[in-house]
Short mmCIF file of C-alpha atoms in Angstrom, two decimals:
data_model
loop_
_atom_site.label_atom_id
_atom_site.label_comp_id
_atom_site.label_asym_id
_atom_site.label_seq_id
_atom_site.Cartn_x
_atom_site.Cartn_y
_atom_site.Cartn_z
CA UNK A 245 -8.20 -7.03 -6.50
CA UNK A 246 -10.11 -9.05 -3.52
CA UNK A 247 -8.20 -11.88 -4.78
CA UNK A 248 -4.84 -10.33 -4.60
CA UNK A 249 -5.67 -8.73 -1.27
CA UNK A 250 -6.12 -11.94 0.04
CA UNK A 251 -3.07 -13.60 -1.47
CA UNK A 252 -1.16 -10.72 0.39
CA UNK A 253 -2.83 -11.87 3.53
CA UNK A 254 -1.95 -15.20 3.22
CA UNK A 255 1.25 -14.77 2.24
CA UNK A 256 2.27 -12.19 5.39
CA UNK A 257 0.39 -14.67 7.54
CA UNK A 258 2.30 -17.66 6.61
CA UNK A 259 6.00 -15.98 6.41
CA UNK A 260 5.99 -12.49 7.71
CA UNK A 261 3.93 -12.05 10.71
CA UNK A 262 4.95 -14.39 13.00
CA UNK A 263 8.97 -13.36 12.53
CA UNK A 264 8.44 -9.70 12.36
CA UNK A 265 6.07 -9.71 15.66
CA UNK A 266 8.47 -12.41 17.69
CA UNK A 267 11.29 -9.49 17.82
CA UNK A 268 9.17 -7.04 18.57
CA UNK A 269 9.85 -4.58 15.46
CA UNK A 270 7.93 -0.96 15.72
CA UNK A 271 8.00 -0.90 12.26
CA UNK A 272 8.97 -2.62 8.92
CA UNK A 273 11.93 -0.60 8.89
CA UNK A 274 13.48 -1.93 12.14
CA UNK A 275 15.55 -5.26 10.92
CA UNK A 276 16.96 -2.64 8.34
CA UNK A 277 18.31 -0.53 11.62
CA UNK A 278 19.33 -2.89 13.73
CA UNK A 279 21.12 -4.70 10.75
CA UNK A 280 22.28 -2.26 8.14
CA UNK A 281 22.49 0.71 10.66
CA UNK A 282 21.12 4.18 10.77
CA UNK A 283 22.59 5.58 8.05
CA UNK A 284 21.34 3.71 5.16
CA UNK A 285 18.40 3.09 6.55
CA UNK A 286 17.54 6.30 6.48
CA UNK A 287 17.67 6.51 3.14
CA UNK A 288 16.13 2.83 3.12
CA UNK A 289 12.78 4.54 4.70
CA UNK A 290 12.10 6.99 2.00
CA UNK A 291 10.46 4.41 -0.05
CA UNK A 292 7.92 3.35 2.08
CA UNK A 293 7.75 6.81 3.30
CA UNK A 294 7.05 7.92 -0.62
CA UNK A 295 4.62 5.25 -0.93
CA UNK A 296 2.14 5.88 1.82
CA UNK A 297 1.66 9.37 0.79
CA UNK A 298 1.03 7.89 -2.57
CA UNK A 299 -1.64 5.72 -0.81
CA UNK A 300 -3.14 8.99 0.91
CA UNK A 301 -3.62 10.17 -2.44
CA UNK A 302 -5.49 7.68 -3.91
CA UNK A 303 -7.94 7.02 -0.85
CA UNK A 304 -8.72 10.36 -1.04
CA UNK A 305 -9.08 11.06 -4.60
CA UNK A 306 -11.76 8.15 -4.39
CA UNK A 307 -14.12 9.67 -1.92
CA UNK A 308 -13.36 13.21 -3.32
CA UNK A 309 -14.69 12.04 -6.23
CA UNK A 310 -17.46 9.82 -4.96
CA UNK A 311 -18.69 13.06 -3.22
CA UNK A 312 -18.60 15.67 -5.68
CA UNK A 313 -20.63 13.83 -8.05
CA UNK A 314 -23.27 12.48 -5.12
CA UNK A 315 -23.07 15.64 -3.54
CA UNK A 316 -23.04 18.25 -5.68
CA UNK A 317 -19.84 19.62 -3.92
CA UNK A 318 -16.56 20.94 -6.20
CA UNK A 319 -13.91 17.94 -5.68
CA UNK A 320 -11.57 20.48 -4.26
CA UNK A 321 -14.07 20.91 -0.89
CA UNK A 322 -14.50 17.55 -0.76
CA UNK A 323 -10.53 16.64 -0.89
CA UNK A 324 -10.37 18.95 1.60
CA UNK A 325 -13.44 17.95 4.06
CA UNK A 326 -12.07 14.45 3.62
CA UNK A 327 -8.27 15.43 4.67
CA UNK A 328 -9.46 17.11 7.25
CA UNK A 329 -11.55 14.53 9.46
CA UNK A 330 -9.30 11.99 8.51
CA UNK A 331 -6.52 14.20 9.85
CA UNK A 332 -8.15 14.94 12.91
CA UNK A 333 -9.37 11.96 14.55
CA UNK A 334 -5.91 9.97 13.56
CA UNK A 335 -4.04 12.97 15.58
CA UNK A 336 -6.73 12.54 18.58
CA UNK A 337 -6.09 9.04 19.04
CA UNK A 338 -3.44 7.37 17.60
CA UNK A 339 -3.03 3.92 16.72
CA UNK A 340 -5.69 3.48 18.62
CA UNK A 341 -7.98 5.59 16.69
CA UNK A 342 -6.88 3.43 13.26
CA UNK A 343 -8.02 -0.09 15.69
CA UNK A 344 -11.06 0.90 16.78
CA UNK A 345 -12.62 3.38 14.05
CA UNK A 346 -11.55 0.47 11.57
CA UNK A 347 -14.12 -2.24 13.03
CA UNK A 348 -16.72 0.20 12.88
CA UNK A 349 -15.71 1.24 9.30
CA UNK A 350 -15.69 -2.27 8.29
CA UNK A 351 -19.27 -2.95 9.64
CA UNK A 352 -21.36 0.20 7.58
CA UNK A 353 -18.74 -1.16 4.60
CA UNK A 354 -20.67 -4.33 4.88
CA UNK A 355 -24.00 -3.13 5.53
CA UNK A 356 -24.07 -0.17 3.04
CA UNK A 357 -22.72 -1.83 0.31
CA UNK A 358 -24.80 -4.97 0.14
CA UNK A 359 -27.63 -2.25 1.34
CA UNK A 360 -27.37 -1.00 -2.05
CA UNK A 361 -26.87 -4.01 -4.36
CA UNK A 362 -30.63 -5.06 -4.32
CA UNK A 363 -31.83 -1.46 -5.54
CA UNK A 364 -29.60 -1.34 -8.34
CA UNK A 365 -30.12 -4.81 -9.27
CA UNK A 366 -34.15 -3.39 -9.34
CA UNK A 367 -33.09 -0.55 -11.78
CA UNK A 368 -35.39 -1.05 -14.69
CA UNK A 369 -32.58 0.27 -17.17
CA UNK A 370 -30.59 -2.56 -16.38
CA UNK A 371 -30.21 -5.82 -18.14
CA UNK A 372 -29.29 -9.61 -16.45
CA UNK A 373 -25.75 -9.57 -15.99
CA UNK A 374 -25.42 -13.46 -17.07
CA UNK A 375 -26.78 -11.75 -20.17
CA UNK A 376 -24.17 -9.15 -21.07
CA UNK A 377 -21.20 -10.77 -19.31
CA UNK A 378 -19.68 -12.36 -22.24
CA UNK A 379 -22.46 -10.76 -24.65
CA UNK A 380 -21.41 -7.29 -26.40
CA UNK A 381 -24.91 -5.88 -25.84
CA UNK A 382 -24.97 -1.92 -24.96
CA UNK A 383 -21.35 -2.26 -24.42
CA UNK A 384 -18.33 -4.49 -24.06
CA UNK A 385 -18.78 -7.61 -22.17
CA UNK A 386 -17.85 -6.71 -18.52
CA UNK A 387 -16.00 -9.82 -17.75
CA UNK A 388 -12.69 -9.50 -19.30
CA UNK A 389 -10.85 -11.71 -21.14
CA UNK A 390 -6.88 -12.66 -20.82
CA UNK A 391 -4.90 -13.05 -24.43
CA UNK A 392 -1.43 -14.16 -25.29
CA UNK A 393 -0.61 -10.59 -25.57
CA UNK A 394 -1.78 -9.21 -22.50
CA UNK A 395 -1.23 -12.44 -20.09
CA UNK A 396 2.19 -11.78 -18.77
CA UNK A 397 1.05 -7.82 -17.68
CA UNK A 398 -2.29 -9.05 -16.35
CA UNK A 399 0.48 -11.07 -14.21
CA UNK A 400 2.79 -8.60 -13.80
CA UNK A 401 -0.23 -6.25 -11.78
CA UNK A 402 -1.37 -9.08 -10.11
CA UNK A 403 1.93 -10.01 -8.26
CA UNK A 404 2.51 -6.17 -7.82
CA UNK A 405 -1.05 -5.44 -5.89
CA UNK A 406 -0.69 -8.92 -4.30
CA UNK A 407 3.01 -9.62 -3.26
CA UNK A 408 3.74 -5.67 -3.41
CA UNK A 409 1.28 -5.24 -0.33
CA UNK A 410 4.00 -6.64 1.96
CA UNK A 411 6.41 -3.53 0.72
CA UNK A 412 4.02 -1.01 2.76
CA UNK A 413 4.12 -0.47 6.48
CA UNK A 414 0.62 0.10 6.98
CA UNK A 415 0.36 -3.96 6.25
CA UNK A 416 2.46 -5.18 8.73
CA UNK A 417 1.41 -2.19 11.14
CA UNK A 418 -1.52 -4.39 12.11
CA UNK A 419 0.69 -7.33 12.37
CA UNK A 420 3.26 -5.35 14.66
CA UNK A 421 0.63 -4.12 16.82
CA UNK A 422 -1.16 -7.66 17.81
CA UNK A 423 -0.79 -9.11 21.17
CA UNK A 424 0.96 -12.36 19.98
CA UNK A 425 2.50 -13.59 16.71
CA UNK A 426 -0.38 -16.17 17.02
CA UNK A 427 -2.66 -13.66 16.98
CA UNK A 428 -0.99 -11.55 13.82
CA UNK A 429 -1.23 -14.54 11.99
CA UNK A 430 -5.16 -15.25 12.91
CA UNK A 431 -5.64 -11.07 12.05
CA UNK A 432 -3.62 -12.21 8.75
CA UNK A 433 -5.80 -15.15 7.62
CA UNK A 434 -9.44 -13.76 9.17
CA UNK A 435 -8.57 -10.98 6.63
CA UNK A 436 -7.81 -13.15 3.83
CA UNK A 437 -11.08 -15.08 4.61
CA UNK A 438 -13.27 -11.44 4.76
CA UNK A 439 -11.68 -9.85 2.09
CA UNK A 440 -13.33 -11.47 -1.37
CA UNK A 441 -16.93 -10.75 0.79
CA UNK A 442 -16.19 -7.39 0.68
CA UNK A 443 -15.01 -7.24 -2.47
CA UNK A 444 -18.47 -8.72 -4.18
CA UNK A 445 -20.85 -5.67 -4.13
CA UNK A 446 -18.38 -3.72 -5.92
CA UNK A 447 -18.14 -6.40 -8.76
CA UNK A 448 -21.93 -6.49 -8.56
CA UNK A 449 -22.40 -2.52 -9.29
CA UNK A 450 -19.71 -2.70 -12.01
CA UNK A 451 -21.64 -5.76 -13.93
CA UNK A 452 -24.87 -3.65 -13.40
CA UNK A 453 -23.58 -0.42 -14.77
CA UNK A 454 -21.77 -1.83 -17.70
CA UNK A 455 -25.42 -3.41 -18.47
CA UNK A 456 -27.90 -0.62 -18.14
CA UNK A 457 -28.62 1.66 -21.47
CA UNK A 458 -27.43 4.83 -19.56
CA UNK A 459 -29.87 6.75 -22.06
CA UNK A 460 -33.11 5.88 -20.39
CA UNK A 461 -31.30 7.19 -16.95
CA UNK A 462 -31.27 10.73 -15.73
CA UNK A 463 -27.49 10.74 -17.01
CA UNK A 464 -28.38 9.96 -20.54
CA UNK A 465 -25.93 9.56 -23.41
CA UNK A 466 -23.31 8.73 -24.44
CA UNK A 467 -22.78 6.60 -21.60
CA UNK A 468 -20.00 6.56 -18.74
CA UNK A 469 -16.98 4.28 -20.88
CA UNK A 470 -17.76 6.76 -23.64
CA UNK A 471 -17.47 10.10 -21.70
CA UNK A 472 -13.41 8.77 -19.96
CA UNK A 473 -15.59 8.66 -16.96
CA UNK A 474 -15.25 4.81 -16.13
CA UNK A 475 -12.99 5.99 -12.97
CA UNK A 476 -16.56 7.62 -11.60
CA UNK A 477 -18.75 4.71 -12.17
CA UNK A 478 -19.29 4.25 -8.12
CA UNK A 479 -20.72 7.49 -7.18
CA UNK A 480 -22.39 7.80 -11.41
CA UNK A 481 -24.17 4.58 -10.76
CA UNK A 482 -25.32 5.34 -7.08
CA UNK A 483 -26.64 8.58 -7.99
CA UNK A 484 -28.64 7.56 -11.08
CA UNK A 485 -29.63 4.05 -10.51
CA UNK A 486 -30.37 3.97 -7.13
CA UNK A 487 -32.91 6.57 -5.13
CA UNK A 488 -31.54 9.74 -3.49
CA UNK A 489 -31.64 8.60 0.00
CA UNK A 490 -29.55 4.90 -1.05
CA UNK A 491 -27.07 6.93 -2.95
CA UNK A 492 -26.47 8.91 0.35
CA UNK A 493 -26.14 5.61 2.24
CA UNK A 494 -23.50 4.13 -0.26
CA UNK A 495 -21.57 7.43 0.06
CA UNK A 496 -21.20 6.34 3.79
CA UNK A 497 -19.58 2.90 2.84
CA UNK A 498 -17.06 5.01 0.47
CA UNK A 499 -16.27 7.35 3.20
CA UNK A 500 -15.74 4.68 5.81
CA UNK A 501 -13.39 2.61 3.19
CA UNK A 502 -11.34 5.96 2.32
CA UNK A 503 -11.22 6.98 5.77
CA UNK A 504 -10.25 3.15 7.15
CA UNK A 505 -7.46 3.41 4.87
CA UNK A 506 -6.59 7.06 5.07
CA UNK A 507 -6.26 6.64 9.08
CA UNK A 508 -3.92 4.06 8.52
CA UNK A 509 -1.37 5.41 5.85
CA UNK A 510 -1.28 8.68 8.00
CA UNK A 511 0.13 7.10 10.99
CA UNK A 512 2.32 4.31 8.62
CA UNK A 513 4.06 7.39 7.59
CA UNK A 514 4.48 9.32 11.01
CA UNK A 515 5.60 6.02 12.57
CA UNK A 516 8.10 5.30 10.07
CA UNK A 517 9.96 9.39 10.55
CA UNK A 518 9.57 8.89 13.99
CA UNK A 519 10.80 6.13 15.20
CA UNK A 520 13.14 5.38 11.95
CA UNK A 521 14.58 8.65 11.02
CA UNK A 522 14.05 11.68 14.19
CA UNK A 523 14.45 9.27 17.09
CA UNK A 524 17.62 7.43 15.48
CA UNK A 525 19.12 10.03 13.06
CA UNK A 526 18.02 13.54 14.05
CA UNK A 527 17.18 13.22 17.46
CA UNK A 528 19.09 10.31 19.20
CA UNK A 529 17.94 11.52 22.88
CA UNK A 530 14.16 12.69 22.11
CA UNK A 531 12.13 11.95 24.45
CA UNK A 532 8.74 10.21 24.53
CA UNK A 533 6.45 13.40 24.92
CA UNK A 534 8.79 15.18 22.11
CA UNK A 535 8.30 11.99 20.03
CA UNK A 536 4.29 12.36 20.81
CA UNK A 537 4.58 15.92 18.90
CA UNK A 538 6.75 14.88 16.04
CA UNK A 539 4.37 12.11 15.14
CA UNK A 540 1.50 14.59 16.02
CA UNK A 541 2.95 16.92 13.03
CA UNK A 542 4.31 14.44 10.84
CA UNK A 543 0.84 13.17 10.53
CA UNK A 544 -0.44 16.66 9.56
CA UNK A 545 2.59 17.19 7.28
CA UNK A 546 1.59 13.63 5.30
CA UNK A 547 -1.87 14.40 5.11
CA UNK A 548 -0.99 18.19 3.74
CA UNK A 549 1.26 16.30 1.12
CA UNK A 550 -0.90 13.60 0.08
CA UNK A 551 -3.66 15.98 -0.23
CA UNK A 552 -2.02 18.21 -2.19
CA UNK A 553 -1.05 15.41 -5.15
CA UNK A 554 -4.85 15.05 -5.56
CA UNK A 555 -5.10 17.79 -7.67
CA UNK A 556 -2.01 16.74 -10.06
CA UNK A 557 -4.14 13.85 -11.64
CA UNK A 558 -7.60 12.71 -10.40
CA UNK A 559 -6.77 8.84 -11.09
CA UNK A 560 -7.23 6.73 -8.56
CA UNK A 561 -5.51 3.69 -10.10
CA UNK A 562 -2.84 6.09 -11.29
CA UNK A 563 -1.86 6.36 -7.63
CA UNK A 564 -2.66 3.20 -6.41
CA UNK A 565 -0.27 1.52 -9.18
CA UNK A 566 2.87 3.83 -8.58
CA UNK A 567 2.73 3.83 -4.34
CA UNK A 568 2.35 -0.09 -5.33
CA UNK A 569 5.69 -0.20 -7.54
CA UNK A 570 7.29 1.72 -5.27
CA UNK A 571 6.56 -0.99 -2.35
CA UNK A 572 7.16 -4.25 -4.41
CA UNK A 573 10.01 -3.00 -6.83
CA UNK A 574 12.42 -1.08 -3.81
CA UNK A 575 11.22 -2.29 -0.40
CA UNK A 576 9.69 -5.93 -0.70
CA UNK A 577 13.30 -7.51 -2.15
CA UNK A 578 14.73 -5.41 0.53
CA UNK A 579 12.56 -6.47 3.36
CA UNK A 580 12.84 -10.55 1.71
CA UNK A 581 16.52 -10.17 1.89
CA UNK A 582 16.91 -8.75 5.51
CA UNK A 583 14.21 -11.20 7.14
CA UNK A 584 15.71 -14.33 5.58
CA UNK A 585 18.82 -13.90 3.99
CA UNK A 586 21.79 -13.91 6.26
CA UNK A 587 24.14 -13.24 3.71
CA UNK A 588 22.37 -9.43 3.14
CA UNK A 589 24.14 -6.64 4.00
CA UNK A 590 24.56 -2.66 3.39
CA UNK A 591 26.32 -3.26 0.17
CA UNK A 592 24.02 -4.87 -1.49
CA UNK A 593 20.85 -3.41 -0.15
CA UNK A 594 21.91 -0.06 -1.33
CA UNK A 595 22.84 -1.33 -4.61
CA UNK A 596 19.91 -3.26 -4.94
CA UNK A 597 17.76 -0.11 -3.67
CA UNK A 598 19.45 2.56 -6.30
CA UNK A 599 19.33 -0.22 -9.49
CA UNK A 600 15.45 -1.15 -9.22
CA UNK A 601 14.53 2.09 -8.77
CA UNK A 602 16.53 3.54 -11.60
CA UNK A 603 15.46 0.32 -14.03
CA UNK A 604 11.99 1.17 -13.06
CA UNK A 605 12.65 4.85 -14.02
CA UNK A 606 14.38 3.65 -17.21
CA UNK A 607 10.79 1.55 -18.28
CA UNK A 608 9.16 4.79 -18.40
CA UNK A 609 6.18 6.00 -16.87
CA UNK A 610 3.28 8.03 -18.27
CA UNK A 611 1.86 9.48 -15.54
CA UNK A 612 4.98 11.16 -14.68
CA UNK A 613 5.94 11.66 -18.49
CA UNK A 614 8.76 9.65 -19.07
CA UNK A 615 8.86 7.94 -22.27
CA UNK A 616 10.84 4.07 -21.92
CA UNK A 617 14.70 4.01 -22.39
CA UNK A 618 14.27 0.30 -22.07
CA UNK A 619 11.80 -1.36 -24.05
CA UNK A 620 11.22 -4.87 -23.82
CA UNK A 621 9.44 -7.54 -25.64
CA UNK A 622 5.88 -6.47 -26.72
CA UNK A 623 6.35 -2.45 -26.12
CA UNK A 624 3.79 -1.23 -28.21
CA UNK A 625 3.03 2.80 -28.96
CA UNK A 626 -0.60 3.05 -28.15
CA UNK A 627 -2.50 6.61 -28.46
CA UNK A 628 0.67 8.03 -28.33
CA UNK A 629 1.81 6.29 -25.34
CA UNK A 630 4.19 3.39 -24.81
CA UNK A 631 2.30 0.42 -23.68
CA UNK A 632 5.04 -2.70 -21.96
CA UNK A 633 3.59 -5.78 -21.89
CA UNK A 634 6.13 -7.64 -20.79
CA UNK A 635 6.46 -8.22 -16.74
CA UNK A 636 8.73 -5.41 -16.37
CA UNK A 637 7.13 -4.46 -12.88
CA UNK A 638 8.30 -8.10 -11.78
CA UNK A 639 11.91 -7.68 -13.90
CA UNK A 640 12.61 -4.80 -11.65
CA UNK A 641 11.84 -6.27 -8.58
CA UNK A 642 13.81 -9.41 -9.08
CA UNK A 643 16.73 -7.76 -10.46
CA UNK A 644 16.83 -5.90 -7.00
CA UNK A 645 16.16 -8.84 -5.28
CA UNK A 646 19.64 -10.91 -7.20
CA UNK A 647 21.49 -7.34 -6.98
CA UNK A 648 21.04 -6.95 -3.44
CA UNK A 649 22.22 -10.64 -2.88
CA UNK A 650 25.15 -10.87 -5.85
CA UNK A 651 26.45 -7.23 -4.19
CA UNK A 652 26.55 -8.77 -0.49
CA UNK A 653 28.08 -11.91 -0.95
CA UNK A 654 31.07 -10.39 -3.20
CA UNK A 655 31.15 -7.79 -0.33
CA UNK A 656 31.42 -9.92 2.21
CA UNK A 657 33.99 -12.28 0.29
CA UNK A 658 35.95 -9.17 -0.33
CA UNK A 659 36.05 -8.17 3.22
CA UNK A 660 36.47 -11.32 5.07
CA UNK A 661 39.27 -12.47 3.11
CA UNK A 662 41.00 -9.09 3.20
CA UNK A 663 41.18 -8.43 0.02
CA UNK A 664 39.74 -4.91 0.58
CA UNK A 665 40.55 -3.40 4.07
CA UNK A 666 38.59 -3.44 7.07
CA UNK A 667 39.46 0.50 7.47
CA UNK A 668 37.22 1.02 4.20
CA UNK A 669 34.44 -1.33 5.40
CA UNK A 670 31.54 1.51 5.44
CA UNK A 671 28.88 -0.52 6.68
CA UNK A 672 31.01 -2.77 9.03
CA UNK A 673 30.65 -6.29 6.67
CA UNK A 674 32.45 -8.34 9.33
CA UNK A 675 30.63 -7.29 12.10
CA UNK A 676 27.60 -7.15 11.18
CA UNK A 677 24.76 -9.57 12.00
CA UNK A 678 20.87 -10.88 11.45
CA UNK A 679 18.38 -9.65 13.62
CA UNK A 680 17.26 -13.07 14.03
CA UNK A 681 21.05 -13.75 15.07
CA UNK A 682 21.42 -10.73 16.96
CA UNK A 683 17.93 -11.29 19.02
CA UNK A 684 19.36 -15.40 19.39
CA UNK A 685 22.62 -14.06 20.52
CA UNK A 686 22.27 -11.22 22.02
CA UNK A 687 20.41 -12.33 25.08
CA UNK A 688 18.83 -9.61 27.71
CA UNK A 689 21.81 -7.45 26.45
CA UNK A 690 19.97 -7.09 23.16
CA UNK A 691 16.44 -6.88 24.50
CA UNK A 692 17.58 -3.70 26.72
CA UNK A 693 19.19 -2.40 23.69
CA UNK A 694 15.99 -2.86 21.85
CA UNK A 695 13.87 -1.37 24.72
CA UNK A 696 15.97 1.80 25.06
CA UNK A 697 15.65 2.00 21.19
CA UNK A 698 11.75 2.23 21.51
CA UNK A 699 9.47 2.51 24.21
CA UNK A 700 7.45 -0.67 23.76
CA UNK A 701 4.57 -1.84 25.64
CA UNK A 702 4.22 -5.39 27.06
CA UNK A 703 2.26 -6.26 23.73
CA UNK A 704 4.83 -4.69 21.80
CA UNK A 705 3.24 -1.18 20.45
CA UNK A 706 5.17 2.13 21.06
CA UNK A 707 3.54 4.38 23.76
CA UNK A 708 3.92 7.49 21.65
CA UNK A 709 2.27 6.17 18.85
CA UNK A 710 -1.02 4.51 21.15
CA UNK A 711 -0.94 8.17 22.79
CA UNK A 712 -1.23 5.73 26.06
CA UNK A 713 0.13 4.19 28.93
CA UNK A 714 1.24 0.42 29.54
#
């Protein structure tokens, strides 16, 4: 996962930052405004909408967890206790509270974790992890192993919690927010750089855990993998291989990942309704102090609803895979075809938008309980589940991807040449433009458009959501 984290970085740091920060977008969902118009993107904004509750979900199921077992605290209080800091300080201070709670969140990440590596490593239950990493000893080896069989799904995740990180707004929030393009694209590839460091003390507890004979440990046996509790290994291995007062301290570098992450989805979400779908469908003429409220509630009203899929399934992965698919299979082909693709239009991005997320449906998916209509190569019934093993993830988003560009060209070939009438053009074919045209065109014309569209600071952020002045 550090490794696809930081492919994401790269990626948005090479291609996406420095285009999306140049025109001064709010959020992700601004090129599909000021190109598609207000009505589809609308709908357009659900997705990503969708998806970072998903994401609250999962960063809170992961400290809920983490602190009922540490803690001795029933995982509903601590769902809620989480919710409701996390809540809290993001409604006292705005994007501002995400900026500069992160850096301190990021430092006790870095000090807590690798704070607790050396007492687990001194755990005298354990054995050497060069030992038992491609040794079946008390358990399976914990470095895995990639088959024929298993390659192309391995692949298919891989591109989905790599590439799929530039469907979400809470990526390219950071991005949007920077002073310069220059210096999106540094925050882009410092990240890429920091990432895998962070991402080494969790590898480090897993290999420990999967090598210590769990029966001479207070939790005794049959061990974690055994019990379906592999998704609590964390908080199991902090509390029984480590001493009280180090298992406290690594609780502090779960909260301050959860929360880090938490902050961010919260305001994603309320900055996405507000400027995307109150200010330019519900409320053309809201003010800013009426847009400081709706943001205010909309990030109560995404916490409320993110909290309250924690107690449908207590996976975090679960969650963390679907608000994933939902990001690279319906927004990243949209958001590739709108940045770069001239030829993109309303046509096809609905098209494209309704046929991956029905083909997805149509591949089934067990954690909502829908068996596969389609079943490609390798689909295999496994425990009574249908298992794809095929790259169907990746099928759906590229069939989006050519949909959305097939539908717009015949569109626009339609249109232009008359064929159809311009009186049953919906979403205005022949006059419709890039934003990289309309911002190259358009002139000061288009930048007062753009300003009376959304207050924007001199670095580019929107006042309401900084909850401060220029």
């Amino acid at each position: 996962m550090p490794l696809a984290a930081t492919v994401a970085f790269v990626v948005g740091g090479l291609f996406f930052a420095k285009p999306m920060r140049d025109r001064k977008y709010v959020t992700m969902m601004d090129p599909f405004q000021i190109k598609y118009g207000n009505g589809l993107s609308g709908l357009l904004a659900v997705a990503p909408l969708m998806s970072e509750i998903i994401w609250v979900t999962s960063t809170l199921i992961s400290l809920g967890v983490t602190m009922s077992v540490i803690l001795d605290l029933s995982y509903s209080v601590s769902i809620w206790i989480s919710a409701g800091v996390a809540i809290t300080y993001t409604l006292l201070g705005g994007l501002y509270s995400v900026a500069y709670t992160d850096v301190i969140q990021l430092i006790l990440i870095f000090i807590t974790s690798w704070l607790c590596v050396p007492f687990i490593f001194r755990n005298p239950s354990s054995l050497d992890i060069t030992h038992t990493s491609f040794n079946g000893v008390l358990q399976p080896p914990w470095v895995g192993s990639l088959t024929v069989h298993t390659a192309w799904k391995w692949l298919d995740n891989f591109l989905l919690l790599s590439i799929g990180d530039l469907g979400f707004q809470d990526f390219h929030q950071r991005t949007l927010s920077a002073s310069s393009s220059s210096t999106a694209k540094l925050h882009c590839f410092a990240a890429a750089f920091l990432i895998p460091t962070f991402g080494i003390p969790p590898v480090l507890i897993g290999a420990v855990a999967a090598s210590t004979d769990w029966n001479q440990t207070s939790y005794g046996s049959p061990p974690p993998y055994k019990r379906g509790q592999t998704g609590l290994i964390l908080p199991l291995t902090l509390q029984h291989l480590t001493p009280p007062y180090i298992s406290v301290i690594g609780i502090g570098a779960v909260a301050a990942a959860v929360m880090s992450s938490t902050d961010s989805a919260l305001l994603s979400a309320a900055s996405i309704f507000s400027s995307n779908i109150y200010k330019k469908i519900l409320r053309k003429g809201a003010s800013e102090n009426e847009l400081r409220w709706v943001i205010r509630l909309s990030v109560v009203l995404v916490g409320l609803a993110g909290t309250s899929l924690t107690f449908l399934h207590t996976g975090v992965m679960a969650f963390w895979v679907l608000s994933g698919e939902i990001a690279y299979i319906m927004m990243f082909p949209q958001l590739l075809c709108v940045l770069f693709f001239n030829i993109s239009n309303g046509y096809g991005a609905a098209t494209g938008f309704l046929l991956g997320f029905f083909l997805r449906l149509l591949c089934g998916e067990p954690l909502l309980g829908l068996p596969p209509v389609i079943c490609f190569p390798g689909c295999t019934l496994e425990d009574g589940v249908y298992v794809q093993y095929a790259p169907f993830k990746t099928i759906c988003m590229m069939v989006a991807f050519a949909t959305t560009l097939l539908v717009s060209y015949v569109a626009s070939v339609l249109f232009d040449r008359g064929i159809i009438a311009e009186k049953w053009d919906v979403f205005q074919v022949k006059s419709q433009k890039s934003p990289q045209a309309q911002i190259a065109a358009g002139g000061a014309a288009t930048d007062d458009e753009n300003q009376s569209s959304h207050p924007v600071c001199e670095n580019g952020v929107s006042q309401p959501m900084l909850e401060s002045t220029c």
